[in-house]
């Protein structure tokens, strides 16, 4: 445990997502402003064997996960928040043999939906690979769901 509860919560959230474990995603940074995850370059995620470029699905997973976990940066307690909508605009392919970072922030929180935005990059956040916006449904804390389902 660190002295950053947002970072701890983000790491805990990421650690239970099996597909993220397979991809090797890790938390790079997290605070009240947003979350940055790292997708390590690997031969397993190459989309084009001739160029070594990472498959777009791996970038999509990185950005969906980054946006979804960024909810821990703004919510006082963990809530289940599945993806309602996700839009990714690809600017250019990721360079082979380099890790990809995804940053996301929550820019609006309502009682029912959390709105996020972010970008994927490699060396320079000012040169993004992709931009993303997403909406996530607030379903409440897990204890609230259990109480509500019994009624």
Coordinates of N, CA and C in Angstrom, one line a residue:
X1 N 0.8 -1.2 0.0 CA 0.0 0.0 0.0 C 0.9 1.2 0.0
X2 N 0.5 2.2 -0.8 CA 1.2 3.5 -0.8 C 0.5 4.5 0.0
X3 N 1.0 5.7 0.0 CA 0.3 6.8 0.6 C -0.7 7.5 -0.3
X4 N -1.0 6.9 -1.5 CA -1.9 7.4 -2.5 C -3.1 6.4 -2.6
X5 N -4.2 6.7 -1.9 CA -5.3 5.8 -2.0 C -5.9 5.6 -3.4
X6 N -5.9 6.7 -4.2 CA -6.4 6.6 -5.5 C -5.5 5.6 -6.3
X7 N -4.2 5.7 -6.2 CA -3.3 4.7 -6.9 C -3.6 3.3 -6.4
X8 N -3.7 3.1 -5.1 CA -4.0 1.8 -4.5 C -5.3 1.2 -5.1
X9 N -6.3 2.0 -5.1 CA -7.6 1.6 -5.6 C -7.6 1.2 -7.1
X10 N -6.8 2.0 -7.9 CA -6.7 1.7 -9.3 C -5.9 0.4 -9.5
X11 N -4.9 0.2 -8.7 CA -4.1 -1.1 -8.9 C -5.0 -2.3 -8.5
X12 N -5.8 -2.1 -7.4 CA -6.7 -3.2 -7.0 C -7.7 -3.5 -8.1
X13 N -8.3 -2.5 -8.6 CA -9.3 -2.6 -9.7 C -8.7 -3.4 -10.9
X14 N -7.5 -2.9 -11.3 CA -6.8 -3.5 -12.5 C -6.4 -5.0 -12.2
X15 N -6.1 -5.3 -11.0 CA -5.6 -6.6 -10.7 C -6.7 -7.7 -10.8
X16 N -7.9 -7.3 -10.8 CA -9.0 -8.4 -10.9 C -9.5 -8.6 -12.3
X17 N -9.0 -7.8 -13.2 CA -9.4 -7.9 -14.6 C -8.5 -8.9 -15.4
X18 N -9.0 -10.1 -15.6 CA -8.1 -11.1 -16.2 C -7.5 -10.7 -17.6
X19 N -8.3 -10.1 -18.4 CA -7.8 -9.7 -19.7 C -6.7 -8.7 -19.6
X20 N -6.7 -7.9 -18.6 CA -5.7 -6.9 -18.4 C -4.4 -7.5 -17.9
X21 N -4.6 -8.6 -17.1 CA -3.4 -9.4 -16.6 C -2.7 -10.0 -17.8
X22 N -3.5 -10.6 -18.7 CA -3.0 -11.2 -19.9 C -2.2 -10.2 -20.8
X23 N -2.7 -9.0 -20.9 CA -2.1 -8.0 -21.7 C -0.9 -7.4 -21.0
X24 N -0.8 -7.6 -19.7 CA 0.3 -7.0 -18.9 C 0.1 -5.5 -18.5
X25 N -1.2 -5.1 -18.6 CA -1.5 -3.7 -18.2 C -1.0 -3.4 -16.8
X26 N -0.5 -2.2 -16.5 CA -0.1 -1.8 -15.2 C -0.4 -0.3 -15.0
X27 N -0.7 0.0 -13.8 CA -0.9 1.4 -13.4 C 0.4 2.2 -13.4
X28 N 0.4 3.2 -14.2 CA 1.6 4.1 -14.3 C 1.5 5.3 -13.3
X29 N 0.3 5.9 -13.2 CA 0.1 7.0 -12.3 C -1.4 7.1 -12.1
X30 N -1.8 7.6 -10.9 CA -3.2 7.9 -10.6 C -3.3 8.9 -9.5
X31 N -4.1 9.9 -9.8 CA -4.4 10.9 -8.7 C -5.8 11.5 -9.1
X32 N -6.2 12.6 -8.4 CA -7.5 13.2 -8.5 C -7.7 13.8 -9.9
X33 N -6.6 14.0 -10.7 CA -6.7 14.6 -12.0 C -7.0 13.5 -13.1
X34 N -6.6 12.3 -12.8 CA -6.8 11.2 -13.8 C -5.9 10.0 -13.6
X35 N -6.0 9.1 -14.5 CA -5.3 7.8 -14.5 C -4.5 7.6 -15.7
X36 N -3.3 7.0 -15.5 CA -2.4 6.6 -16.7 C -2.1 5.1 -16.5
X37 N -2.4 4.3 -17.5 CA -2.1 2.9 -17.5 C -1.0 2.7 -18.6
X38 N -0.2 1.6 -18.5 CA 0.8 1.3 -19.5 C 0.5 -0.1 -20.1
X39 N 0.5 -0.1 -21.4 CA 0.4 -1.4 -22.1 C 1.8 -1.7 -22.7
X40 N 2.5 -2.7 -22.1 CA 3.8 -3.0 -22.6 C 3.8 -3.6 -24.0
X41 N 4.7 -3.3 -24.8 CA 4.8 -3.8 -26.1 C 5.2 -5.3 -26.0
X42 N 4.5 -6.1 -26.8 CA 4.7 -7.6 -26.8 C 4.4 -8.1 -28.1
X43 N 5.1 -9.2 -28.5 CA 4.8 -9.8 -29.8 C 3.4 -10.4 -29.8
X44 N 2.8 -10.7 -28.7 CA 1.5 -11.2 -28.6 C 0.4 -10.3 -29.0
X45 N 0.7 -9.0 -29.0 CA -0.3 -8.0 -29.4 C -0.1 -7.3 -30.7
X46 N 0.8 -7.9 -31.5 CA 1.1 -7.3 -32.8 C -0.1 -7.6 -33.8
X47 N -0.5 -6.6 -34.5 CA -1.6 -6.7 -35.4 C -1.1 -7.0 -36.8
X48 N 0.1 -6.4 -37.2 CA 0.6 -6.6 -38.5 C 2.0 -7.2 -38.3
X49 N 2.2 -8.5 -38.6 CA 3.6 -9.1 -38.4 C 4.7 -8.5 -39.3
X50 N 4.3 -7.9 -40.4 CA 5.3 -7.3 -41.3 C 5.9 -6.0 -40.7
X51 N 5.1 -5.3 -40.0 CA 5.5 -4.0 -39.5 C 5.8 -4.0 -38.0
X52 N 5.1 -4.9 -37.3 CA 5.3 -5.0 -35.8 C 4.3 -4.0 -35.1
X53 N 3.4 -3.4 -35.8 CA 2.5 -2.5 -35.2 C 1.5 -3.2 -34.3
X54 N 1.2 -2.6 -33.2 CA 0.2 -3.2 -32.2 C -1.2 -3.2 -32.8
X55 N -1.9 -4.2 -32.5 CA -3.3 -4.4 -33.0 C -4.2 -3.3 -32.3
X56 N -5.1 -2.8 -33.1 CA -6.0 -1.7 -32.6 C -6.9 -2.2 -31.5
X57 N -7.2 -3.5 -31.4 CA -8.0 -4.1 -30.3 C -7.2 -3.9 -29.0
X58 N -5.9 -4.1 -29.0 CA -5.2 -3.9 -27.7 C -5.2 -2.4 -27.3
X59 N -5.1 -1.5 -28.2 CA -5.2 -0.1 -27.9 C -6.7 0.2 -27.4
X60 N -7.7 -0.4 -28.0 CA -9.0 -0.2 -27.6 C -9.2 -0.7 -26.1
X61 N -8.7 -1.9 -25.8 CA -8.8 -2.4 -24.5 C -8.1 -1.5 -23.5
X62 N -6.9 -1.0 -23.9 CA -6.2 -0.1 -23.0 C -7.0 1.1 -22.7
X63 N -7.6 1.7 -23.7 CA -8.4 3.0 -23.5 C -9.7 2.7 -22.8
X64 N -10.4 1.7 -23.1 CA -11.6 1.4 -22.3 C -11.3 1.1 -20.9
X65 N -10.3 0.4 -20.6 CA -9.9 0.1 -19.2 C -9.5 1.3 -18.5
X66 N -8.7 2.2 -19.2 CA -8.2 3.4 -18.5 C -9.4 4.3 -18.2
X67 N -10.3 4.5 -19.1 CA -11.5 5.3 -18.9 C -12.3 4.7 -17.7
X68 N -12.5 3.4 -17.8 CA -13.3 2.8 -16.7 C -12.7 2.9 -15.4
X69 N -11.4 2.6 -15.3 CA -10.8 2.7 -13.9 C -10.6 4.1 -13.5
X70 N -10.6 5.1 -14.4 CA -10.4 6.5 -14.0 C -11.6 6.9 -13.1
X71 N -12.7 6.2 -13.0 CA -13.8 6.5 -12.1 C -13.3 6.5 -10.7
X72 N -12.3 5.7 -10.3 CA -11.8 5.7 -8.9 C -11.1 7.0 -8.6
X73 N -10.8 7.8 -9.6 CA -10.2 9.1 -9.3 C -11.1 10.2 -8.8
X74 N -12.4 10.0 -9.0 CA -13.4 11.0 -8.7 C -14.5 10.5 -7.7
X75 N -14.7 9.2 -7.6 CA -15.7 8.6 -6.7 C -15.2 8.4 -5.3
X76 N -15.9 8.7 -4.3 CA -15.4 8.6 -2.9 C -15.3 7.1 -2.5
X77 N -16.1 6.2 -3.1 CA -16.1 4.8 -2.9 C -16.2 4.0 -4.2
X78 N -15.7 2.8 -4.2 CA -15.8 2.0 -5.4 C -17.2 1.8 -5.8
X79 N -17.5 1.9 -7.1 CA -18.8 1.6 -7.7 C -18.6 0.8 -9.0
X80 N -19.5 0.0 -9.3 CA -19.5 -0.8 -10.5 C -20.0 0.2 -11.6
X81 N -19.1 0.4 -12.7 CA -19.5 1.4 -13.7 C -19.1 0.8 -15.1
X82 N -20.0 0.0 -15.7 CA -19.8 -0.6 -17.0 C -19.8 0.4 -18.1
X83 N -19.2 0.1 -19.2 CA -19.1 1.0 -20.3 C -20.5 1.1 -21.0
X84 N -20.9 2.3 -21.2 CA -22.2 2.6 -22.0 C -21.8 2.9 -23.4
X85 N -20.8 3.7 -23.6 CA -20.4 4.2 -24.9 C -18.9 4.5 -24.9
X86 N -18.2 4.2 -26.0 CA -16.8 4.5 -26.1 C -16.5 4.8 -27.6
X87 N -15.9 6.0 -27.8 CA -15.5 6.4 -29.1 C -14.0 6.6 -29.1
X88 N -13.3 6.0 -30.1 CA -11.8 6.1 -30.2 C -11.6 6.7 -31.6
X89 N -10.8 7.7 -31.7 CA -10.3 8.3 -32.9 C -8.8 8.0 -33.0
X90 N -8.4 7.2 -34.0 CA -7.0 6.8 -34.1 C -6.3 7.9 -35.0
X91 N -5.3 8.5 -34.4 CA -4.5 9.5 -35.1 C -3.4 8.9 -36.0
X92 N -2.7 7.9 -35.5 CA -1.7 7.2 -36.3 C -1.3 5.9 -35.5
X93 N -0.7 5.0 -36.2 CA -0.3 3.7 -35.6 C 0.7 3.9 -34.5
X94 N 0.7 3.0 -33.5 CA 1.8 3.0 -32.5 C 3.1 2.5 -33.1
X95 N 4.2 3.1 -32.7 CA 5.5 2.6 -33.2 C 5.8 1.2 -32.6
X96 N 6.3 0.3 -33.4 CA 6.7 -1.0 -32.9 C 7.8 -0.9 -31.8
X97 N 7.8 -1.9 -30.9 CA 8.8 -2.0 -29.9 C 8.8 -0.9 -28.8
X98 N 7.6 -0.2 -28.7 CA 7.5 0.8 -27.6 C 6.2 0.5 -26.9
X99 N 6.3 0.8 -25.6 CA 5.1 0.7 -24.7 C 4.1 1.8 -25.1
X100 N 2.8 1.6 -24.8 CA 1.8 2.6 -25.1 C 1.2 2.9 -23.7
X101 N 1.0 4.2 -23.5 CA 0.3 4.7 -22.3 C -1.0 5.3 -22.6
X102 N -2.0 5.1 -21.7 CA -3.3 5.6 -21.9 C -3.6 6.5 -20.7
X103 N -4.1 7.7 -20.9 CA -4.5 8.6 -19.9 C -6.0 8.9 -20.0
X104 N -6.7 8.9 -18.9 CA -8.1 9.3 -18.9 C -8.4 10.1 -17.7
X105 N -9.4 11.0 -17.9 CA -9.9 11.8 -16.8 C -11.5 11.8 -16.8
X106 N -12.1 11.9 -15.7 CA -13.5 12.1 -15.6 C -13.8 13.6 -15.6
X107 N -14.6 14.0 -16.6 CA -14.8 15.4 -16.7 C -16.2 15.8 -16.3
X108 N -17.1 14.8 -16.1 CA -18.4 15.1 -15.6 C -19.0 13.9 -14.9
X109 N -19.5 14.1 -13.7 CA -20.1 13.0 -12.9 C -21.5 13.4 -12.6
X110 N -22.4 12.5 -13.0 CA -23.8 12.7 -12.7 C -24.3 11.6 -11.8
X111 N -25.5 11.6 -11.3 CA -25.9 10.5 -10.4 C -26.0 9.1 -11.2
X112 N -26.1 9.2 -12.5 CA -26.3 8.0 -13.3 C -25.2 7.6 -14.2
X113 N -24.4 8.6 -14.7 CA -23.4 8.4 -15.7 C -22.1 9.2 -15.4
X114 N -21.0 8.6 -15.7 CA -19.7 9.3 -15.6 C -19.1 9.5 -17.0
X115 N -18.7 10.7 -17.4 CA -18.2 11.0 -18.7 C -16.7 11.1 -18.6
X116 N -16.0 10.4 -19.5 CA -14.5 10.4 -19.5 C -14.0 10.9 -20.8
X117 N -12.7 11.3 -20.8 CA -12.0 11.6 -22.0 C -10.5 11.3 -21.8
X118 N -9.8 11.0 -22.9 CA -8.4 10.7 -22.7 C -7.7 10.6 -24.0
X119 N -6.5 10.0 -24.0 CA -5.7 9.8 -25.1 C -4.6 8.7 -24.9
X120 N -4.2 8.1 -26.0 CA -3.1 7.1 -25.9 C -1.9 7.7 -26.6
X121 N -0.7 7.4 -26.0 CA 0.5 8.0 -26.5 C 1.7 7.1 -26.2
X122 N 2.8 7.4 -26.8 CA 4.0 6.6 -26.5 C 5.0 7.5 -25.9
X123 N 5.8 8.2 -26.6 CA 6.9 9.1 -26.0 C 6.4 10.4 -25.5
X124 N 5.4 11.0 -26.2 CA 5.0 12.4 -26.0 C 3.5 12.5 -25.9
X125 N 2.9 12.9 -24.8 CA 1.4 13.0 -24.7 C 0.9 14.1 -25.7
X126 N 1.8 15.0 -26.2 CA 1.4 16.0 -27.2 C 1.3 15.4 -28.6
X127 N 1.7 14.1 -28.8 CA 1.6 13.4 -30.1 C 0.8 12.2 -29.9
X128 N -0.5 12.3 -29.6 CA -1.3 11.1 -29.3 C -1.5 10.1 -30.5
X129 N -1.6 8.9 -30.1 CA -1.9 7.8 -31.1 C -3.4 7.8 -31.3
X130 N -4.2 8.1 -30.2 CA -5.6 8.1 -30.3 C -6.2 9.0 -29.2
X131 N -7.4 9.5 -29.5 CA -8.2 10.2 -28.6 C -9.4 9.3 -28.2
X132 N -10.0 9.4 -27.0 CA -11.1 8.6 -26.6 C -12.1 9.5 -25.8
X133 N -13.3 9.2 -25.9 CA -14.4 9.7 -25.0 C -15.2 8.5 -24.6
X134 N -15.7 8.5 -23.4 CA -16.5 7.4 -23.0 C -17.5 7.8 -21.9
X135 N -18.6 7.0 -21.9 CA -19.6 7.2 -20.8 C -19.8 5.9 -20.1
X136 N -19.9 5.9 -18.8 CA -19.9 4.8 -17.9 C -21.1 4.9 -17.0
X137 N -21.9 3.8 -16.9 CA -23.1 3.8 -16.1 C -22.8 3.6 -14.6
X138 N -23.3 4.4 -13.7 CA -23.1 4.2 -12.3 C -24.2 3.2 -11.8
X139 N -23.7 2.1 -11.3 CA -24.7 1.1 -10.8 C -24.6 1.1 -9.2
X140 N -23.8 1.9 -8.6 CA -23.8 1.9 -7.2 C -22.7 1.0 -6.6
X141 N -22.5 1.1 -5.3 CA -21.6 0.3 -4.6 C -22.0 -1.2 -4.6
X142 N -21.1 -2.1 -4.6 CA -21.5 -3.6 -4.6 C -22.5 -3.9 -3.5
X143 N -22.3 -3.3 -2.3 CA -23.2 -3.7 -1.2 C -24.6 -3.2 -1.5
X144 N -24.7 -2.0 -2.2 CA -26.1 -1.5 -2.5 C -26.7 -2.4 -3.5
X145 N -26.0 -3.0 -4.4 CA -26.5 -3.9 -5.4 C -27.1 -5.1 -4.8
X146 N -26.4 -5.7 -3.8 CA -26.9 -6.9 -3.1 C -28.2 -6.6 -2.4
X147 N -28.2 -5.5 -1.7 CA -29.4 -5.1 -1.0 C -30.6 -4.9 -1.9
X148 N -30.3 -4.2 -3.0 CA -31.4 -3.9 -4.0 C -31.9 -5.1 -4.7
X149 N -31.1 -6.2 -4.9 CA -31.5 -7.3 -5.7 C -32.4 -8.2 -4.8
X150 N -32.3 -8.1 -3.5 CA -33.1 -9.0 -2.6 C -34.5 -8.5 -2.5
X151 N -34.7 -7.2 -2.8 CA -36.1 -6.6 -2.6 C -37.0 -7.0 -3.7

